[in-house]
């Protein structure tokens, strides 16, 4: 019996023996070709059938959420330590800044109280129907892939916490992106800089509608502006509310540069330094609804 | 052809070491470890390159495929995107070992060349799928940083290889 490598099959017929030997000689290449074809197939299926790839990703997210949480702990600890060290180094300046900010916020608060009362009485006069407040779900960023072609992050809130797909994700500074895949305890957020992100926006003070398109760089591009737009660096970009996913008036960023009709936007949120985010749910907040 | 690489590993490396280092590197790629750098280095590709080069007999191809799918699922990429990239790297490295191991510098230089080639391949696939220009400068700078760190990764993996577990 001819011994061919580590084969455990004993083939008697010459033709089958020849095939067996050929397979052994080219086994690695055949396997490589097979797995490459499988990858290309899953790439095409993933692109065309988004639901299937989303299910696979949600499954992996469910299976690995505690592993990811545990594996990210050292990174978070190091980052907290570094931020803490920076805070200590600039403590005096920071206290001064915060005192000033606190003073300004107190003034704002006093003004807000007056406006709220005024608003209430005006609404009463006009008989305006109250809009119900939406439920919000917050989450901690547990994973931020530092990958060149993908701009997304994973947060530690999922279906159990009330998260849903296609919700706008914001911070106090402005828009971050929208929820994409929701597992039991984790959610993937598509950042506004990602290639797949397209957000209807409005340019202030021109009041011109446009679409903010991510291109995997830190500065997304503004497209579909009116033909003779007079957009300039410094103009403010806010969500327009069209399409129904993003509420109107959320700050997105400011115009950084305008070159040959190519408008680049600096995002309001430093996406790489975000620790906590909030998703605005489509369902009503029961506490606020009952109290209101 | 005489191999003049600075070191060689045992042909049989425990698969557990390969699993731990490769999947650990994939997890590391998902975190913002080097937040202070403008462009972050990638770890999975150097680890895959190293084990494909020095321990191909202990590194079955299905691990490469599974690692790629795991990476895609975690990072939110199209399923198969990283898997294809990993498989092409594995295929080239395991079939061109003599060329790559010609000298210490060829190992490093070939890593750079392969990374550049694979980034171009990924860029071309994505541009084709999305039908528009995808920025390529950031990925290239990322590859440059990863390439510069490759000797450190190699040293770390050699040390892991010497551990008994």
Short mmCIF file of C-alpha atoms in Angstrom, two decimals:
data_model
loop_
_atom_site.label_atom_id
_atom_site.label_comp_id
_atom_site.label_asym_id
_atom_site.label_seq_id
_atom_site.Cartn_x
_atom_site.Cartn_y
_atom_site.Cartn_z
CA UNK A 1 0.00 0.00 0.00
CA UNK A 2 1.40 3.32 -1.03
CA UNK A 3 1.87 5.68 1.86
CA UNK A 4 0.92 9.24 0.91
CA UNK A 5 1.67 11.72 3.65
CA UNK A 6 -0.66 11.44 6.60
CA UNK A 7 -3.52 9.92 4.63
CA UNK A 8 -5.50 7.34 6.55
CA UNK A 9 -7.52 6.24 3.54
CA UNK A 10 -6.43 3.09 1.77
CA UNK A 11 -7.56 3.24 -1.80
CA UNK A 12 -7.23 0.11 -3.94
CA UNK A 13 -8.40 1.18 -7.39
CA UNK A 14 -5.65 2.89 -9.42
CA UNK A 15 -7.89 5.71 -10.67
CA UNK A 16 -9.13 6.59 -7.18
CA UNK A 17 -5.60 6.21 -5.83
CA UNK A 18 -4.42 8.75 -8.40
CA UNK A 19 -7.16 11.19 -7.37
CA UNK A 20 -6.30 10.67 -3.71
CA UNK A 21 -2.62 11.37 -4.40
CA UNK A 22 -3.41 14.47 -6.45
CA UNK A 23 -5.70 15.76 -3.71
CA UNK A 24 -2.91 15.22 -1.17
CA UNK A 25 -0.35 17.05 -3.26
CA UNK A 26 -2.60 20.03 -3.78
CA UNK A 27 -4.61 19.75 -0.56
CA UNK A 28 -3.44 23.06 0.85
CA UNK A 29 -4.09 24.90 -2.39
CA UNK A 30 -7.52 23.30 -2.77
CA UNK A 31 -8.46 24.21 0.80
CA UNK A 32 -7.14 27.75 0.30
CA UNK A 33 -9.22 28.10 -2.86
CA UNK A 34 -12.28 26.67 -1.13
CA UNK A 35 -12.07 29.06 1.83
CA UNK A 36 -11.33 32.04 -0.46
CA UNK A 37 -14.46 31.20 -2.48
CA UNK A 38 -16.42 30.86 0.77
CA UNK A 39 -15.17 34.29 1.89
CA UNK A 40 -16.09 35.91 -1.42
CA UNK A 41 -19.50 34.22 -1.28
CA UNK A 42 -20.16 35.47 2.26
CA UNK A 43 -18.90 38.93 1.24
CA UNK A 44 -21.39 39.12 -1.62
CA UNK A 45 -24.24 37.64 0.47
CA UNK A 46 -23.39 40.01 3.33
CA UNK A 47 -23.55 42.96 0.94
CA UNK A 48 -26.77 41.95 -0.76
CA UNK A 49 -28.61 40.30 2.15
CA UNK A 50 -27.99 42.64 5.07
CA UNK A 51 -30.38 40.75 7.37
CA UNK A 52 -28.32 37.56 7.28
CA UNK A 53 -25.01 39.23 8.08
CA UNK A 54 -26.73 41.22 10.82
CA UNK A 55 -28.00 38.02 12.40
CA UNK A 56 -24.52 36.48 12.33
CA UNK A 57 -23.00 39.58 13.88
CA UNK A 58 -25.68 39.78 16.57
CA UNK A 59 -25.02 36.11 17.37
CA UNK A 60 -21.28 36.76 17.76
CA UNK A 61 -22.02 39.90 19.82
CA UNK A 62 -24.29 37.86 22.13
CA UNK A 63 -21.69 35.13 22.51
CA UNK A 64 -18.78 37.44 23.17
CA UNK A 65 -20.25 40.38 25.09
CA UNK A 66 -18.85 39.34 28.48
CA UNK A 67 -15.49 38.45 26.89
CA UNK A 68 -15.34 41.84 25.18
CA UNK A 69 -16.34 43.59 28.40
CA UNK A 70 -13.62 41.77 30.34
CA UNK A 71 -10.96 42.19 27.64
CA UNK A 72 -11.63 45.92 27.44
CA UNK A 73 -11.17 46.50 31.15
CA UNK A 74 -7.37 47.00 31.03
CA UNK A 75 -7.69 49.44 28.11
CA UNK A 76 -10.34 51.44 29.92
CA UNK A 77 -8.25 51.42 33.09
CA UNK A 78 -5.20 52.73 31.21
CA UNK A 79 -7.26 55.43 29.49
CA UNK A 80 -8.86 56.49 32.79
CA UNK A 81 -5.41 56.59 34.39
CA UNK A 82 -4.02 58.76 31.58
CA UNK A 83 -7.01 61.10 31.66
CA UNK A 84 -6.67 61.27 35.45
CA UNK A 85 -2.99 62.15 35.16
CA UNK A 86 -3.82 64.91 32.66
CA UNK A 87 -6.55 66.24 34.99
CA UNK A 88 -4.09 66.37 37.89
CA UNK A 89 -1.51 68.20 35.81
CA UNK A 90 -4.04 70.84 34.79
CA UNK A 91 -6.07 70.84 38.02
CA UNK A 92 -5.74 74.54 38.85
CA UNK A 93 -6.68 75.69 35.34
CA UNK A 94 -9.54 73.20 35.27
CA UNK A 95 -10.98 74.49 38.59
CA UNK A 96 -10.88 78.04 37.26
CA UNK A 97 -12.58 76.99 34.01
CA UNK A 98 -15.25 75.04 35.86
CA UNK A 99 -15.95 77.96 38.23
CA UNK A 100 -16.46 80.23 35.24
CA UNK A 101 -18.60 77.62 33.46
CA UNK A 102 -20.66 77.11 36.63
CA UNK A 103 -21.32 80.84 36.86
CA UNK A 104 -22.45 80.96 33.22
CA UNK A 105 -24.65 77.89 33.68
CA UNK A 106 -26.37 79.44 36.73
CA UNK A 107 -27.18 82.49 34.63
CA UNK A 108 -28.50 80.26 31.83
CA UNK A 109 -30.60 78.31 34.32
CA UNK A 110 -32.20 81.47 35.69
CA UNK A 111 -33.00 82.62 32.15
CA UNK A 112 -34.33 79.16 31.25
CA UNK A 113 -36.75 79.20 34.20
CA UNK A 114 -38.18 82.51 33.02
CA UNK A 115 -38.48 81.19 29.44
CA UNK A 116 -40.13 77.97 30.62
CA UNK A 117 -42.83 79.83 32.51
CA UNK A 118 -43.34 82.16 29.58
CA UNK A 119 -43.48 79.22 27.18
CA UNK A 120 -46.02 77.44 29.37
CA UNK A 121 -48.35 80.42 29.49
CA UNK A 122 -48.00 81.06 25.73
CA UNK A 123 -48.81 77.42 24.95
CA UNK A 124 -51.85 77.68 27.19
CA UNK A 125 -53.00 80.75 25.31
CA UNK A 126 -52.48 79.10 21.90
CA UNK A 127 -53.90 75.73 23.07
CA UNK A 128 -50.84 73.83 21.75
CA UNK A 129 -50.96 70.02 22.05
CA UNK A 130 -48.04 68.72 24.18
CA UNK A 131 -45.50 66.48 22.44
CA UNK A 132 -44.74 63.45 24.56
CA UNK A 133 -41.15 63.00 25.64
CA UNK A 134 -39.26 60.06 24.19
CA UNK A 135 -37.55 57.39 26.25
CA UNK A 136 -33.78 57.58 26.28
CA UNK A 137 -31.34 54.68 26.72
CA UNK A 138 -27.75 55.31 27.71
CA UNK A 139 -24.78 53.04 27.27
CA UNK A 140 -21.06 52.83 27.89
CA UNK A 141 -18.76 52.43 24.89
CA UNK A 142 -17.09 49.05 25.30
CA UNK A 143 -15.49 48.63 21.93
CA UNK A 144 -14.21 51.08 19.36
CA UNK A 145 -12.46 49.31 16.49
CA UNK A 146 -9.40 51.25 15.43
CA UNK A 147 -9.89 49.88 11.94
CA UNK A 148 -9.15 51.90 8.82
CA UNK A 149 -12.23 51.02 6.76
CA UNK A 150 -14.86 50.72 9.50
CA UNK A 151 -16.22 53.42 11.78
CA UNK A 152 -18.53 51.90 14.39
CA UNK A 153 -18.61 51.31 18.12
CA UNK A 154 -20.15 48.80 20.49
CA UNK A 155 -22.08 49.93 23.57
CA UNK A 156 -23.18 47.91 26.58
CA UNK A 157 -26.96 48.35 26.26
CA UNK A 158 -29.15 46.07 24.21
CA UNK A 159 -32.69 44.82 23.76
CA UNK A 160 -32.97 44.11 27.49
CA UNK A 161 -32.27 47.76 28.24
CA UNK A 162 -34.77 49.02 25.64
CA UNK A 163 -32.45 49.58 22.69
CA UNK A 164 -33.77 49.28 19.13
CA UNK A 165 -32.18 49.44 15.67
CA UNK A 166 -32.08 52.77 13.78
CA UNK A 167 -32.22 55.09 16.77
CA UNK A 168 -30.26 58.35 16.78
CA UNK A 169 -27.27 58.25 19.14
CA UNK A 170 -26.17 61.50 20.75
CA UNK A 171 -24.01 62.97 23.51
CA UNK A 172 -24.26 66.35 25.22
CA UNK A 173 -22.04 67.79 22.45
CA UNK A 174 -24.05 66.53 19.49
CA UNK A 175 -24.76 63.66 17.12
CA UNK A 176 -22.68 60.45 17.18
CA UNK A 177 -24.53 58.22 14.71
CA UNK A 178 -27.33 55.67 14.81
CA UNK A 179 -27.86 52.20 16.23
CA UNK A 180 -27.41 49.38 13.77
CA UNK A 181 -27.38 45.89 15.26
CA UNK A 182 -28.93 45.22 18.64
CA UNK A 183 -28.07 42.12 20.67
CA UNK A 184 -29.38 41.23 24.15
CA UNK A 185 -26.91 43.40 26.04
CA UNK A 186 -24.87 45.13 23.35
CA UNK A 187 -25.56 47.44 20.42
CA UNK A 188 -23.46 48.42 17.43
CA UNK A 189 -23.53 52.12 16.63
CA UNK A 190 -22.77 53.25 13.09
CA UNK A 191 -20.78 56.46 13.41
CA UNK A 192 -21.58 59.45 11.22
CA UNK A 193 -18.09 59.17 9.71
CA UNK A 194 -18.68 55.65 8.37
CA UNK A 195 -18.93 55.01 4.65
CA UNK A 196 -22.53 53.79 5.05
CA UNK A 197 -23.71 56.85 6.97
CA UNK A 198 -25.98 59.37 5.22
CA UNK A 199 -27.71 61.99 7.37
CA UNK A 200 -30.17 64.68 6.19
CA UNK A 201 -28.88 67.98 7.58
CA UNK A 202 -29.53 71.69 7.40
CA UNK A 203 -26.88 74.41 7.12
CA UNK A 204 -27.35 77.29 9.56
CA UNK A 205 -27.76 80.24 9.06
CA UNK A 206 -28.40 79.61 5.33
CA UNK A 207 -31.24 77.15 6.06
CA UNK A 208 -30.12 74.99 3.12
CA UNK A 209 -30.85 71.27 3.07
CA UNK A 210 -28.05 68.79 2.33
CA UNK A 211 -26.90 65.24 3.04
CA UNK A 212 -23.91 64.52 5.26
CA UNK A 213 -22.06 61.53 3.79
CA UNK A 214 -19.40 59.60 5.73
CA UNK A 215 -16.24 58.65 3.84
CA UNK A 216 -14.27 56.85 6.59
CA UNK A 217 -12.20 59.94 7.27
CA UNK A 218 -12.51 62.05 10.41
CA UNK A 219 -14.28 64.75 8.42
CA UNK A 220 -17.43 63.67 6.55
CA UNK A 221 -18.50 65.42 3.36
CA UNK A 222 -21.58 67.56 2.73
CA UNK A 223 -23.37 66.66 -0.51
CA UNK A 224 -26.43 67.71 -2.52
CA UNK A 225 -26.23 71.37 -1.54
CA UNK A 226 -28.13 73.90 -3.69
CA UNK A 227 -26.25 74.79 -6.89
CA UNK A 228 -25.36 78.35 -5.90
CA UNK A 229 -24.85 77.78 -2.20
CA UNK A 230 -22.82 80.38 -0.30
CA UNK A 231 -21.61 77.95 2.34
CA UNK A 232 -18.50 79.05 4.24
CA UNK A 233 -16.20 77.64 6.92
CA UNK A 234 -17.77 78.22 10.33
CA UNK A 235 -21.37 77.57 9.28
CA UNK A 236 -23.24 75.24 11.62
CA UNK A 237 -24.62 71.86 10.56
CA UNK A 238 -27.69 70.44 12.32
CA UNK A 239 -29.96 67.49 11.60
CA UNK A 240 -32.95 68.51 9.49
CA UNK A 241 -35.31 65.82 10.79
CA UNK A 242 -36.14 64.60 7.29
CA UNK A 243 -36.39 60.84 6.88
CA UNK A 244 -37.69 60.36 10.39
CA UNK A 245 -34.63 58.69 11.95
CA UNK A 246 -32.91 61.75 13.37
CA UNK A 247 -34.83 64.44 15.27
CA UNK A 248 -34.44 67.98 13.94
CA UNK A 249 -32.00 70.43 15.47
CA UNK A 250 -29.30 68.11 16.81
CA UNK A 251 -25.86 69.66 16.35
CA UNK A 252 -23.71 67.66 13.92
CA UNK A 253 -20.67 69.88 13.42
CA UNK A 254 -19.28 72.96 11.72
CA UNK A 255 -18.02 73.55 8.19
CA UNK A 256 -14.24 73.13 8.27
CA UNK A 257 -13.31 73.77 4.64
CA UNK A 258 -14.84 74.46 1.23
CA UNK A 259 -12.56 73.52 -1.68
CA UNK A 260 -13.79 73.23 -5.27
CA UNK A 261 -17.29 72.46 -4.10
CA UNK A 262 -16.08 69.81 -1.65
CA UNK A 263 -17.37 70.70 1.80
CA UNK A 264 -15.71 68.99 4.79
CA UNK A 265 -17.34 68.98 8.21
CA UNK A 266 -15.66 68.88 11.61
CA UNK A 267 -17.88 66.79 13.88
CA UNK A 268 -19.14 68.41 17.10
CA UNK A 269 -18.37 65.24 19.05
CA UNK A 270 -14.83 63.91 19.34
CA UNK A 271 -15.87 60.42 18.27
CA UNK A 272 -12.65 58.78 19.39
CA UNK A 273 -12.96 60.07 22.95
CA UNK A 274 -16.61 59.23 23.60
CA UNK A 275 -17.21 57.15 26.75
CA UNK A 276 -20.98 57.30 27.19
CA UNK A 277 -23.72 57.80 24.60
CA UNK A 278 -27.50 58.11 24.64
CA UNK A 279 -29.99 56.69 22.16
CA UNK A 280 -33.32 58.43 21.78
CA UNK A 281 -35.93 55.69 21.59
CA UNK A 282 -39.04 55.85 19.44
CA UNK A 283 -41.20 54.68 22.37
CA UNK A 284 -42.62 57.11 24.91
CA UNK A 285 -41.05 57.59 28.30
CA UNK A 286 -43.69 56.21 30.73
CA UNK A 287 -42.37 58.22 33.71
CA UNK A 288 -42.40 61.54 31.87
CA UNK A 289 -45.74 60.80 30.18
CA UNK A 290 -47.42 59.95 33.49
CA UNK A 291 -46.00 62.99 35.27
CA UNK A 292 -46.82 65.30 32.38
CA UNK B 1 18.40 28.11 -1.25
CA UNK B 2 19.92 28.62 2.18
CA UNK B 3 17.65 30.28 4.68
CA UNK B 4 19.43 33.11 6.45
CA UNK B 5 16.62 34.17 8.76
CA UNK B 6 17.81 35.21 12.20
CA UNK B 7 15.82 32.50 13.94
CA UNK B 8 13.60 29.55 13.33
CA UNK B 9 10.85 28.07 15.45
CA UNK B 10 9.96 24.49 16.14
CA UNK B 11 7.83 23.17 13.34
CA UNK B 12 5.18 22.12 15.83
CA UNK B 13 3.88 25.01 17.91
CA UNK B 14 0.94 24.16 20.22
CA UNK B 15 -2.22 25.31 18.51
CA UNK B 16 -3.44 26.83 21.77
CA UNK B 17 -0.70 29.48 21.50
CA UNK B 18 -1.77 30.34 17.97
CA UNK B 19 -5.46 30.51 18.96
CA UNK B 20 -4.77 32.72 22.00
CA UNK B 21 -2.39 35.12 20.26
CA UNK B 22 -4.41 35.45 17.06
CA UNK B 23 -7.80 35.90 18.69
CA UNK B 24 -6.21 38.10 21.37
CA UNK B 25 -4.74 40.31 18.64
CA UNK B 26 -8.15 40.52 16.94
CA UNK B 27 -9.70 41.62 20.24
CA UNK B 28 -6.88 44.13 20.72
CA UNK B 29 -7.66 45.60 17.28
CA UNK B 30 -11.20 46.31 18.46
CA UNK B 31 -10.13 48.53 21.36
CA UNK B 32 -8.82 52.01 21.27
CA UNK B 33 -5.57 51.03 22.99
CA UNK B 34 -3.37 53.67 21.42
CA UNK B 35 -5.85 56.54 21.64
CA UNK B 36 -2.98 59.02 21.85
CA UNK B 37 -1.74 58.07 18.36
CA UNK B 38 -3.48 59.68 15.36
CA UNK B 39 -3.48 56.33 13.54
CA UNK B 40 -3.66 53.05 15.39
CA UNK B 41 -1.50 50.05 14.49
CA UNK B 42 -3.13 46.73 13.62
CA UNK B 43 -2.12 43.60 15.50
CA UNK B 44 -3.98 40.69 13.91
CA UNK B 45 -2.15 40.93 10.58
CA UNK B 46 1.40 40.83 12.06
CA UNK B 47 0.43 37.88 14.28
CA UNK B 48 -1.08 36.02 11.32
CA UNK B 49 2.01 36.79 9.21
CA UNK B 50 4.33 35.52 11.95
CA UNK B 51 2.57 32.19 12.57
CA UNK B 52 2.02 31.57 8.83
CA UNK B 53 5.71 32.09 8.26
CA UNK B 54 7.21 30.19 11.15
CA UNK B 55 4.61 27.61 12.16
CA UNK B 56 2.55 26.81 9.09
CA UNK B 57 2.42 23.11 9.98
CA UNK B 58 0.60 23.92 13.22
CA UNK B 59 -1.58 26.59 11.67
CA UNK B 60 -4.51 25.01 9.82
CA UNK B 61 -6.33 27.14 7.29
CA UNK B 62 -9.72 26.87 9.02
CA UNK B 63 -8.33 28.88 11.97
CA UNK B 64 -7.47 31.66 9.51
CA UNK B 65 -10.99 31.62 8.09
CA UNK B 66 -12.66 31.54 11.52
CA UNK B 67 -10.41 34.34 12.76
CA UNK B 68 -11.38 36.46 9.76
CA UNK B 69 -15.11 35.88 10.29
CA UNK B 70 -14.72 36.61 14.03
CA UNK B 71 -12.91 39.85 13.18
CA UNK B 72 -15.63 40.87 10.70
CA UNK B 73 -18.43 40.08 13.15
CA UNK B 74 -16.79 42.07 15.97
CA UNK B 75 -15.75 45.05 13.91
CA UNK B 76 -18.99 45.38 11.95
CA UNK B 77 -17.33 44.89 8.56
CA UNK B 78 -18.91 42.96 5.69
CA UNK B 79 -18.71 39.26 6.56
CA UNK B 80 -15.80 37.79 4.64
CA UNK B 81 -13.90 41.07 4.22
CA UNK B 82 -11.17 40.28 6.76
CA UNK B 83 -11.47 36.54 6.15
CA UNK B 84 -10.49 37.02 2.50
CA UNK B 85 -7.64 39.35 3.45
CA UNK B 86 -6.33 36.88 6.04
CA UNK B 87 -6.58 33.96 3.61
CA UNK B 88 -4.69 35.79 0.86
CA UNK B 89 -1.94 36.70 3.33
CA UNK B 90 -1.80 33.12 4.62
CA UNK B 91 -1.70 31.72 1.09
CA UNK B 92 1.13 33.99 -0.07
CA UNK B 93 3.23 33.56 3.06
CA UNK B 94 2.94 29.77 3.29
CA UNK B 95 3.74 29.37 -0.42
CA UNK B 96 6.60 31.88 -0.58
CA UNK B 97 8.45 31.06 2.64
CA UNK B 98 11.84 30.67 0.97
CA UNK B 99 11.64 34.10 -0.58
CA UNK B 100 10.41 35.76 2.60
CA UNK B 101 12.92 34.00 4.86
CA UNK B 102 15.86 34.94 2.63
CA UNK B 103 17.11 37.36 5.27
CA UNK B 104 16.04 39.23 8.37
CA UNK B 105 15.26 42.37 6.40
CA UNK B 106 13.31 40.53 3.73
CA UNK B 107 10.88 39.31 6.43
CA UNK B 108 10.23 42.89 7.46
CA UNK B 109 10.22 44.27 3.91
CA UNK B 110 7.83 41.58 2.68
CA UNK B 111 5.52 42.36 5.58
CA UNK B 112 5.35 45.98 4.40
CA UNK B 113 4.81 44.98 0.78
CA UNK B 114 2.11 42.44 1.61
CA UNK B 115 0.31 44.85 3.92
CA UNK B 116 0.31 47.53 1.22
CA UNK B 117 -0.95 45.04 -1.36
CA UNK B 118 -3.71 43.73 0.90
CA UNK B 119 -4.83 47.23 1.87
CA UNK B 120 -5.07 48.06 -1.82
CA UNK B 121 -7.08 44.87 -2.39
CA UNK B 122 -9.48 45.72 0.47
CA UNK B 123 -9.77 49.29 -0.78
CA UNK B 124 -10.53 48.09 -4.31
CA UNK B 125 -13.21 45.64 -3.08
CA UNK B 126 -14.89 48.31 -0.94
CA UNK B 127 -14.74 50.93 -3.70
CA UNK B 128 -16.24 48.39 -6.09
CA UNK B 129 -19.04 47.46 -3.69
CA UNK B 130 -19.95 51.01 -2.71
CA UNK B 131 -19.36 52.43 -6.19
CA UNK B 132 -17.50 55.48 -4.97
CA UNK B 133 -14.08 56.59 -3.83
CA UNK B 134 -13.10 55.37 -0.36
CA UNK B 135 -10.35 57.29 1.46
CA UNK B 136 -7.07 55.37 1.42
CA UNK B 137 -4.53 57.65 3.10
CA UNK B 138 -5.48 56.74 6.70
CA UNK B 139 -5.27 52.98 6.06
CA UNK B 140 -1.84 53.41 4.46
CA UNK B 141 -0.55 55.39 7.43
CA UNK B 142 -2.01 52.69 9.72
CA UNK B 143 -0.06 50.07 7.77
CA UNK B 144 3.10 52.14 8.14
CA UNK B 145 2.67 52.24 11.93
CA UNK B 146 1.91 48.49 12.04
CA UNK B 147 4.97 47.80 9.90
CA UNK B 148 7.23 49.83 12.16
CA UNK B 149 5.94 47.88 15.16
CA UNK B 150 6.36 44.47 13.50
CA UNK B 151 9.78 43.68 15.06
CA UNK B 152 8.26 44.26 18.52
CA UNK B 153 5.31 41.97 17.74
CA UNK B 154 7.73 39.36 16.42
CA UNK B 155 9.82 39.57 19.58
CA UNK B 156 6.71 39.20 21.74
CA UNK B 157 5.53 36.15 19.81
CA UNK B 158 8.97 34.54 20.05
CA UNK B 159 8.80 35.02 23.79
CA UNK B 160 5.30 33.48 23.91
CA UNK B 161 6.57 30.58 21.84
CA UNK B 162 9.24 29.87 24.45
CA UNK B 163 6.66 29.71 27.26
CA UNK B 164 5.52 26.27 28.29
CA UNK B 165 1.76 25.93 28.24
#
